[in-house]
mmCIF file of C-alpha atoms in Angstrom:
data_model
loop_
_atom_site.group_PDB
_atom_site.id
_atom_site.type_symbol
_atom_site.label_atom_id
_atom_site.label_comp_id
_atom_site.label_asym_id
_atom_site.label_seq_id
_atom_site.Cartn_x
_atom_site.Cartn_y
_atom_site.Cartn_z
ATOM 1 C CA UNK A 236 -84.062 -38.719 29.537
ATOM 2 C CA UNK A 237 -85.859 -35.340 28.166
ATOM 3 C CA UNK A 238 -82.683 -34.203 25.718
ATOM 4 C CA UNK A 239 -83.719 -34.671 22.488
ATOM 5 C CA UNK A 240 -87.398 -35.337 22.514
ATOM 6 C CA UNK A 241 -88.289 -35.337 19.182
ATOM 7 C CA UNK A 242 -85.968 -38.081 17.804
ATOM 8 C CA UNK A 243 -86.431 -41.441 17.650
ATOM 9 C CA UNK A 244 -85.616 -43.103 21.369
ATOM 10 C CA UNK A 245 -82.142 -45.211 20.115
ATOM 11 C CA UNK A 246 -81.144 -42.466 18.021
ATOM 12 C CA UNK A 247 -81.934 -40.072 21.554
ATOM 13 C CA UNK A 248 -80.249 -42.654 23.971
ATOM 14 C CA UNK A 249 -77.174 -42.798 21.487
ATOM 15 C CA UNK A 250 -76.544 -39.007 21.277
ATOM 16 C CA UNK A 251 -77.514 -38.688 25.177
ATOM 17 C CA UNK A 252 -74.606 -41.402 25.823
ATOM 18 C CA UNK A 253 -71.931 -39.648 23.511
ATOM 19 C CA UNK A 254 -72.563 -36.251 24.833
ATOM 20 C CA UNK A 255 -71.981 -37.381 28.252
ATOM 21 C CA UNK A 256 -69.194 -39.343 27.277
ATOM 22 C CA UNK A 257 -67.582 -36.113 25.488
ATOM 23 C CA UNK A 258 -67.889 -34.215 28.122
ATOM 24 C CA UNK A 259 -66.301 -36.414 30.665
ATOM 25 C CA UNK A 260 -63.321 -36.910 28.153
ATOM 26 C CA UNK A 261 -62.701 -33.081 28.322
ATOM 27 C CA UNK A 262 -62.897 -32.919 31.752
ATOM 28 C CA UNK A 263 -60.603 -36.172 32.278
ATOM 29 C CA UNK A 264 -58.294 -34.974 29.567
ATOM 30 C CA UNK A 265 -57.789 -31.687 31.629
ATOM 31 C CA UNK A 266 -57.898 -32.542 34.744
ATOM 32 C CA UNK A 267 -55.688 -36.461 34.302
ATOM 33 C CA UNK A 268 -54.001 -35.892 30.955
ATOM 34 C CA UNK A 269 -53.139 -32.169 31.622
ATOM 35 C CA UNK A 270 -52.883 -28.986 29.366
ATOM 36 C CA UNK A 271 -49.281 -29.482 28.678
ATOM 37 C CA UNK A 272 -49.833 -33.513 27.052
ATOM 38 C CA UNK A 273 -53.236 -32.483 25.229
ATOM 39 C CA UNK A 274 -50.699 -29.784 23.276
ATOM 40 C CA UNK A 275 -48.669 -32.233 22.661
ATOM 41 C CA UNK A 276 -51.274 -34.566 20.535
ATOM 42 C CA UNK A 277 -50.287 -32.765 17.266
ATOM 43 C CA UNK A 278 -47.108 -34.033 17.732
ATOM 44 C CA UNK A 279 -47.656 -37.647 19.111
ATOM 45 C CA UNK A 280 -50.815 -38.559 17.150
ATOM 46 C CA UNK A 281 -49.093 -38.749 13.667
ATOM 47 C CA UNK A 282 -46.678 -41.166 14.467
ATOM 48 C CA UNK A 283 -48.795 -43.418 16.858
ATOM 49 C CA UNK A 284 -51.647 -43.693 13.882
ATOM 50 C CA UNK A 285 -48.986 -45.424 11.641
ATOM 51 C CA UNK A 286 -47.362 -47.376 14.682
ATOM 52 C CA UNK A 287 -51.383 -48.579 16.304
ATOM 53 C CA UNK A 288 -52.867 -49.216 12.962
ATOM 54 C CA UNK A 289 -52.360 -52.701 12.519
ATOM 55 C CA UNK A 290 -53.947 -52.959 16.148
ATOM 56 C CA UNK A 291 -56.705 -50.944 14.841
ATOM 57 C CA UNK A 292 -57.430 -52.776 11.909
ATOM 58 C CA UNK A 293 -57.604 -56.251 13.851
ATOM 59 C CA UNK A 294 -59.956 -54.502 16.414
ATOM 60 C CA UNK A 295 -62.342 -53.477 13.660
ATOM 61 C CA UNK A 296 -62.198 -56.680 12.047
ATOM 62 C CA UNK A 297 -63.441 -58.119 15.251
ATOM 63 C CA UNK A 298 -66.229 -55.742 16.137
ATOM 64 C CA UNK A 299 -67.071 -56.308 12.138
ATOM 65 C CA UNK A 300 -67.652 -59.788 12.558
ATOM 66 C CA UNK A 301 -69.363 -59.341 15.992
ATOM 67 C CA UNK A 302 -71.979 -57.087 15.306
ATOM 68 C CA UNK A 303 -72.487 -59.325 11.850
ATOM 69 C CA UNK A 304 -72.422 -62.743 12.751
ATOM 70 C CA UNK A 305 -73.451 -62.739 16.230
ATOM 71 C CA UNK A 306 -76.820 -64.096 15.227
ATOM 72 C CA UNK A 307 -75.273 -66.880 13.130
ATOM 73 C CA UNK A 308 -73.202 -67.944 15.873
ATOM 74 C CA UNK A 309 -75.827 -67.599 18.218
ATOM 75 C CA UNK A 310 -77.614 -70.234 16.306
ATOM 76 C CA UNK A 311 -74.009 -72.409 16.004
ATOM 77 C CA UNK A 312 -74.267 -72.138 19.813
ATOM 78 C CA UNK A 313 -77.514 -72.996 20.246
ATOM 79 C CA UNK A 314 -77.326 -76.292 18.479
ATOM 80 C CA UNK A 315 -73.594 -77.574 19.089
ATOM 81 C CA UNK A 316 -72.658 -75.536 22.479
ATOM 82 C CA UNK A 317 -72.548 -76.091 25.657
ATOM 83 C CA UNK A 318 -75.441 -75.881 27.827
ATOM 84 C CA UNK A 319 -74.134 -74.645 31.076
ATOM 85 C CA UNK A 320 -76.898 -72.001 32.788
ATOM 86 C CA UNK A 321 -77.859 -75.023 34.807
ATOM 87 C CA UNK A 322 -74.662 -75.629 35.945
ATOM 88 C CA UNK A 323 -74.047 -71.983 36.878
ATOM 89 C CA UNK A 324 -77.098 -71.641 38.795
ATOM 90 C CA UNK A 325 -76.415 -75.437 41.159
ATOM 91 C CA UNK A 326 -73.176 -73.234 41.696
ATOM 92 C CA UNK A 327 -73.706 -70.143 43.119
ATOM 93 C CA UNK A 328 -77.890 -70.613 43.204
ATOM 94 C CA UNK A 329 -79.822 -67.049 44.526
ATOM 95 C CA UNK A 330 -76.766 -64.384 44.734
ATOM 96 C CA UNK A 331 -78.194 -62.474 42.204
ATOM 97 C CA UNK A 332 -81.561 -62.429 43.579
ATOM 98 C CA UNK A 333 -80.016 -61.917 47.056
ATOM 99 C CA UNK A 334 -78.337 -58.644 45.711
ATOM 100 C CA UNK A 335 -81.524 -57.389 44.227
ATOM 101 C CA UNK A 336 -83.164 -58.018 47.718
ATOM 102 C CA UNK A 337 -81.102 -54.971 48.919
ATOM 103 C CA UNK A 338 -81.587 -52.887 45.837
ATOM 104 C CA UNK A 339 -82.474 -49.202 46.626
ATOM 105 C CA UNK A 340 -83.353 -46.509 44.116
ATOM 106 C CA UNK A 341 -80.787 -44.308 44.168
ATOM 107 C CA UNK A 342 -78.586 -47.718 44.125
ATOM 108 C CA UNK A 343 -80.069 -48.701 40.842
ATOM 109 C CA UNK A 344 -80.218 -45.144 39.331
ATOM 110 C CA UNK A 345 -76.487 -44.861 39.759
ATOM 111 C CA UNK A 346 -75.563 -48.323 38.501
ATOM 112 C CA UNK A 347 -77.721 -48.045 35.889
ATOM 113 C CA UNK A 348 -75.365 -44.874 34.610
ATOM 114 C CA UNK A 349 -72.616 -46.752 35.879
ATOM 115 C CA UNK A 350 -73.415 -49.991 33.867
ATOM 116 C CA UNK A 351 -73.886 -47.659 30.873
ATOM 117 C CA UNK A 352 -71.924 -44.260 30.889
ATOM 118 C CA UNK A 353 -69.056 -45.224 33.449
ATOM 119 C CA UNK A 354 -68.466 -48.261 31.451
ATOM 120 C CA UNK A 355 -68.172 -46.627 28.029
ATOM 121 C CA UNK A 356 -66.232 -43.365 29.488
ATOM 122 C CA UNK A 357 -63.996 -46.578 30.548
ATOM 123 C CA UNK A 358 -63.256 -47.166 27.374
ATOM 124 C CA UNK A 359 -63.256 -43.911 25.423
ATOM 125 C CA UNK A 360 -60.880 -42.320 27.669
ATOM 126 C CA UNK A 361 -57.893 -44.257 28.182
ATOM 127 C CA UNK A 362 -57.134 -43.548 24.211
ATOM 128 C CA UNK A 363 -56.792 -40.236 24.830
ATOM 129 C CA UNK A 364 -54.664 -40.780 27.794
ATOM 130 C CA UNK A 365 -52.421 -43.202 26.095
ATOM 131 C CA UNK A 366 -51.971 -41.328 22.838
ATOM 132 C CA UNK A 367 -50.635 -38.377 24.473
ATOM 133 C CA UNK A 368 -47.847 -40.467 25.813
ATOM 134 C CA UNK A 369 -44.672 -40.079 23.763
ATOM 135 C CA UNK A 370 -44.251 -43.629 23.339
ATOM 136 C CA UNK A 371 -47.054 -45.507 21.646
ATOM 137 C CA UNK A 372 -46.282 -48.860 23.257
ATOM 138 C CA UNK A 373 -49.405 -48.518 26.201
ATOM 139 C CA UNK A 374 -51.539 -47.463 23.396
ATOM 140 C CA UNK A 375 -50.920 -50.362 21.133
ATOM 141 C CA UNK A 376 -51.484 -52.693 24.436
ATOM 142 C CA UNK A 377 -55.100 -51.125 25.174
ATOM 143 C CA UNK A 378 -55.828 -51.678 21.472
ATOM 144 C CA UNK A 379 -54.698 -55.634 21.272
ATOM 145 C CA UNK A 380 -56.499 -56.032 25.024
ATOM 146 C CA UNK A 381 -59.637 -54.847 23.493
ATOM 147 C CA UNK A 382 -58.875 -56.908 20.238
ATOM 148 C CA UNK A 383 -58.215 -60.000 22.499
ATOM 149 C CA UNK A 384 -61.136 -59.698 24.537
ATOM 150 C CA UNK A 385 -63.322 -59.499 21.977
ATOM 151 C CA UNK A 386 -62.002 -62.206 20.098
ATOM 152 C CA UNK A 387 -61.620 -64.646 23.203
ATOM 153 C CA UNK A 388 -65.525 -63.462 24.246
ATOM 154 C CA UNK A 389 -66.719 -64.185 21.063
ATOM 155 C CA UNK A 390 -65.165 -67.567 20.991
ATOM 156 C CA UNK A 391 -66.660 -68.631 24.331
ATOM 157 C CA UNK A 392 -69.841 -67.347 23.302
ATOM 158 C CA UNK A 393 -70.504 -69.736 20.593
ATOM 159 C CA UNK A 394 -69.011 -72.428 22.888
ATOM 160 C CA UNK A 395 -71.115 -72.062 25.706
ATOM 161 C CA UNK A 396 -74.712 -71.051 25.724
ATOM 162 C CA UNK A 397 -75.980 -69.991 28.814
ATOM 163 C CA UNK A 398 -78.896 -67.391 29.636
ATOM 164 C CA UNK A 399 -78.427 -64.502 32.646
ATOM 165 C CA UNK A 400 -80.363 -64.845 36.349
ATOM 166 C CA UNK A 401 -83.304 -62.498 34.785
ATOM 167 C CA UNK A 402 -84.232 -65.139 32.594
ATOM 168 C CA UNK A 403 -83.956 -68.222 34.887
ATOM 169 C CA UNK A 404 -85.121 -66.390 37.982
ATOM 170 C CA UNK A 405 -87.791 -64.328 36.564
ATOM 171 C CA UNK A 406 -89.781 -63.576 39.452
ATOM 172 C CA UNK A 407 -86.727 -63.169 41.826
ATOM 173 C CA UNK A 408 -84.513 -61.087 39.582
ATOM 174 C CA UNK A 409 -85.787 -58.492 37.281
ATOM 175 C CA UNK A 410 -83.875 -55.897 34.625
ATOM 176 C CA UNK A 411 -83.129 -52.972 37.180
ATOM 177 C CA UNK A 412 -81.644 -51.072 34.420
ATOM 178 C CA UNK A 413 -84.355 -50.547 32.779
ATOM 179 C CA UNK A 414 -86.529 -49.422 35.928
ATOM 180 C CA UNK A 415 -85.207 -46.359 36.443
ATOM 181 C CA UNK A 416 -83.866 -45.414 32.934
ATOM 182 C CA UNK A 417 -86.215 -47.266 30.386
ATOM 183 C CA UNK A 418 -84.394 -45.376 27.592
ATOM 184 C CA UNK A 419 -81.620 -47.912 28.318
ATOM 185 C CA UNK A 420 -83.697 -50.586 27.060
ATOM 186 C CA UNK A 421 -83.204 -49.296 23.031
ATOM 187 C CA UNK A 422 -79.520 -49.101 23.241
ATOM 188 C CA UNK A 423 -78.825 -52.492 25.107
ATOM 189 C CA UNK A 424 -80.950 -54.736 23.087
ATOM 190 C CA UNK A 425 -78.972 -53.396 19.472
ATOM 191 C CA UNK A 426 -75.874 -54.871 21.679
ATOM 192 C CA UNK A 427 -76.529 -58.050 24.048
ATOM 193 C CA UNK A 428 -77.881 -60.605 23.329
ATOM 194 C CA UNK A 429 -79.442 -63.046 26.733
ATOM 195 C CA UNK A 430 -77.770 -66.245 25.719
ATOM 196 C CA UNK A 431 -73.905 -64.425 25.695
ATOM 197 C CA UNK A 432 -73.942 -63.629 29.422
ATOM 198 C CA UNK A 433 -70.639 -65.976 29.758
ATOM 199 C CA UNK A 434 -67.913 -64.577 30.483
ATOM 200 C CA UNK A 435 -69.060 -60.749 31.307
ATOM 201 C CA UNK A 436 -67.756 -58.518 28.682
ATOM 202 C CA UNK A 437 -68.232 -55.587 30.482
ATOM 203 C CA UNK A 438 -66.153 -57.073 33.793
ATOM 204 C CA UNK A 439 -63.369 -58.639 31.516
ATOM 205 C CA UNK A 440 -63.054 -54.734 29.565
ATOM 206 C CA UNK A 441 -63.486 -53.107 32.752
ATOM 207 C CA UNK A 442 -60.788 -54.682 34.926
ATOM 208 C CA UNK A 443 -58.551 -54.478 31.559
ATOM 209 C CA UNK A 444 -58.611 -50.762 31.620
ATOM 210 C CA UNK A 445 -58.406 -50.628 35.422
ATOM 211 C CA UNK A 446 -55.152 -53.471 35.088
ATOM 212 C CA UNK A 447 -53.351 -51.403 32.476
ATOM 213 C CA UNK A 448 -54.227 -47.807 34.228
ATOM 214 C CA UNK A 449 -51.989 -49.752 37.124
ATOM 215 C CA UNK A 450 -48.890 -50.125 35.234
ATOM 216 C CA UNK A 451 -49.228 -46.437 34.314
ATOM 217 C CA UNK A 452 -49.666 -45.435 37.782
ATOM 218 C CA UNK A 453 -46.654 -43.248 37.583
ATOM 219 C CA UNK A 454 -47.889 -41.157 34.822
ATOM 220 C CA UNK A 455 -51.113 -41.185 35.832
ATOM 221 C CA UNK A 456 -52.120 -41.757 39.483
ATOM 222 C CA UNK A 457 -55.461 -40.170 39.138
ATOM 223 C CA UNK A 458 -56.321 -41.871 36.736
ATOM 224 C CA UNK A 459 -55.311 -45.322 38.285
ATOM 225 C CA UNK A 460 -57.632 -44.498 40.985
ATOM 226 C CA UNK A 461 -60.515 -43.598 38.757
ATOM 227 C CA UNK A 462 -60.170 -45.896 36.457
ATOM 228 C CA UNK A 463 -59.868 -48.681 39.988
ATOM 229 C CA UNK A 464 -63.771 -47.484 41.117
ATOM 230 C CA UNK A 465 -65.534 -47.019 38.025
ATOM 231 C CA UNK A 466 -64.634 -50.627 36.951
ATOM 232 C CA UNK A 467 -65.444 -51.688 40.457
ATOM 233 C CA UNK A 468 -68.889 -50.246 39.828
ATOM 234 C CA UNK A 469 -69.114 -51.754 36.186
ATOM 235 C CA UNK A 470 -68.797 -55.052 38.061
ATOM 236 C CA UNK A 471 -70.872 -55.140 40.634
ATOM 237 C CA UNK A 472 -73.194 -53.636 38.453
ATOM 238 C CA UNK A 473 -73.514 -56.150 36.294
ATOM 239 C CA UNK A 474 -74.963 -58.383 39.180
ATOM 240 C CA UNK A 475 -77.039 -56.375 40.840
ATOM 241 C CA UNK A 476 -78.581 -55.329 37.628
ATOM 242 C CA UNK A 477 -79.399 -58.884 37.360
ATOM 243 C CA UNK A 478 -78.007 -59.312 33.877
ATOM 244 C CA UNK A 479 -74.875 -61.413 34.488
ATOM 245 C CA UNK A 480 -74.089 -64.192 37.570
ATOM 246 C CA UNK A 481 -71.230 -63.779 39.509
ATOM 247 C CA UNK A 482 -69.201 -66.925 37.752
ATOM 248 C CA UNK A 483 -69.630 -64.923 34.625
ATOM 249 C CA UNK A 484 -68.600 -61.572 36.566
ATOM 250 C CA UNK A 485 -65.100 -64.550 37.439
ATOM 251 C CA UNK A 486 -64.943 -65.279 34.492
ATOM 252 C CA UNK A 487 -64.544 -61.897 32.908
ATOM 253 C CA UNK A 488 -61.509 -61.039 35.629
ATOM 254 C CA UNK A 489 -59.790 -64.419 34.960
ATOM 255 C CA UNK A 490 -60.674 -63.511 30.714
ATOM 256 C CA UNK A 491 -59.492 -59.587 31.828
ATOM 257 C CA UNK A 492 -56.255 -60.243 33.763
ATOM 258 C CA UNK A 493 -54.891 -62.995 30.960
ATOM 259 C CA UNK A 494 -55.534 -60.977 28.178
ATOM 260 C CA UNK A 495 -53.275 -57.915 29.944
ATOM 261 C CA UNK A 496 -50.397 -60.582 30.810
ATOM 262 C CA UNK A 497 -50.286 -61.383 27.347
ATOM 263 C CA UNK A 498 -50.494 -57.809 25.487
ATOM 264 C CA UNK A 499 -47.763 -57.039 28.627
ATOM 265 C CA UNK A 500 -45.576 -59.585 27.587
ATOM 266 C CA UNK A 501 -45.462 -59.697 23.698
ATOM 267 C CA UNK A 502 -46.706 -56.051 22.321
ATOM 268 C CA UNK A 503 -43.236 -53.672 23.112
#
């Protein structure tokens, strides 16, 4: 990672990620959103700010008391929760490792920018998508999936402590991301923390882009499709990677595909 050499490596891993990030946005928003909808954001944007606030507001609040009290609640876990990485590994035992035994380095390399670029371009994008719309009613329903997976991942998090397959299989599993793109290493450890590996956060966001991108297959098939392979790779990265085990990877689909019912059903 050579952009930027003279800054500090989070601060050069940060703007690295949100340059790529903005330039994949442009290049969705023309190529999925199309010319004629990204006009039409001076007129839509106004009114979907005052209708999506609310949903805003509660998905701040969350990420507020995330990035704040994680470390508190780590410690609530710790001493009250439930202990369950033996259980998870008497389960499904070696996958991981078995995964890893088949890693290549181009493998790794690209699931390394999957894990990290593809999954936040996953997120980013669809609110451009969705805001161009003319109603705001898909937007609102990314924002309250987000909100609810957050909330419900947090929740489980304190209940259950459990630690990833790098950390109970140390010499049969190792941090791939960080082999190939060391630089990695600064952004993820301001974010994750090794006892909140259950469910996967970044399978359970993944699949609810990917789930909601279905039901606006008619609007926008390319993006359905996109949106379909880059969460596939979020997923799978995650395990090969070695930093979450596949009932966690379950987990985040069962977490993903309940929180879409619900938005779905109650946010018109």
């Amino acid at each position: 990672m050579l952009m930027f050499p003279e800054l500090s490596p989070l601060i050069r891993v940060v703007l690295v990620l949100v340059s790529v990030i903005a330039a994949g946005v442009v290049v969705a928003g023309v190529t999925i959103v199309g010319p004629r909808r990204l006009r039409g954001l001076v007129r839509t944007v106004p009114g979907h700010l005052r209708e999506v606030a609310p949903y805003v507001g509660a998905l701040g609040v969350i990420l507020v008391i995330s990035a704040f009290g994680r470390e508190g609640l780590q410690s609530v876990s710790q001493l009250y929760g439930l202990y369950l990485t033996g259980t998870i590994f008497a389960i499904e035992g070696e996958f991981v490792a078995w995964l890893q035994s088949h890693a290549t380095d181009g493998a790794t390399r690209l699931l390394s920018w999957t894990y990290v670029y593809g999954y936040a371009f996953l997120l980013v994008f669809p609110l451009l998508a969705y805001a161009a719309l003319e109603e705001s009613t898909q937007l609102k329903r990314l924002l309250a999936a987000y909100t609810l997976n957050y909330a419900i991942g947090l929740v489980v998090y304190t209940i259950v402590f459990a630690h990833g397959p790098r950390n109970v299989m140390p010499d049969m599993v190792t941090s791939l991301l960080y082999t190939t793109t060391p630089d990695f290493q600064h952004l993820t450890t301001q974010i994750n923390i090794r006892s909140n590996v259950f469910p996967s956060l970044h399978t359970s966001l993944s699949v609810t882009v990917a789930a909601l991108a279905y039901r606006t297959r008619d609007v926008y098939p390319l993006w359905t499709v996109l949106s379909g392979i880059l969460a596939t790779g979020v997923v799978f990265s995650t395990m090969y990677l070695g930093i979450h085990w596949a009932l966690d990877v379950v987990a985040g689909i069962v977490l993903a595909l309940a929180c879409v019912w619900i938005v779905c059903e109650y946010v018109e």
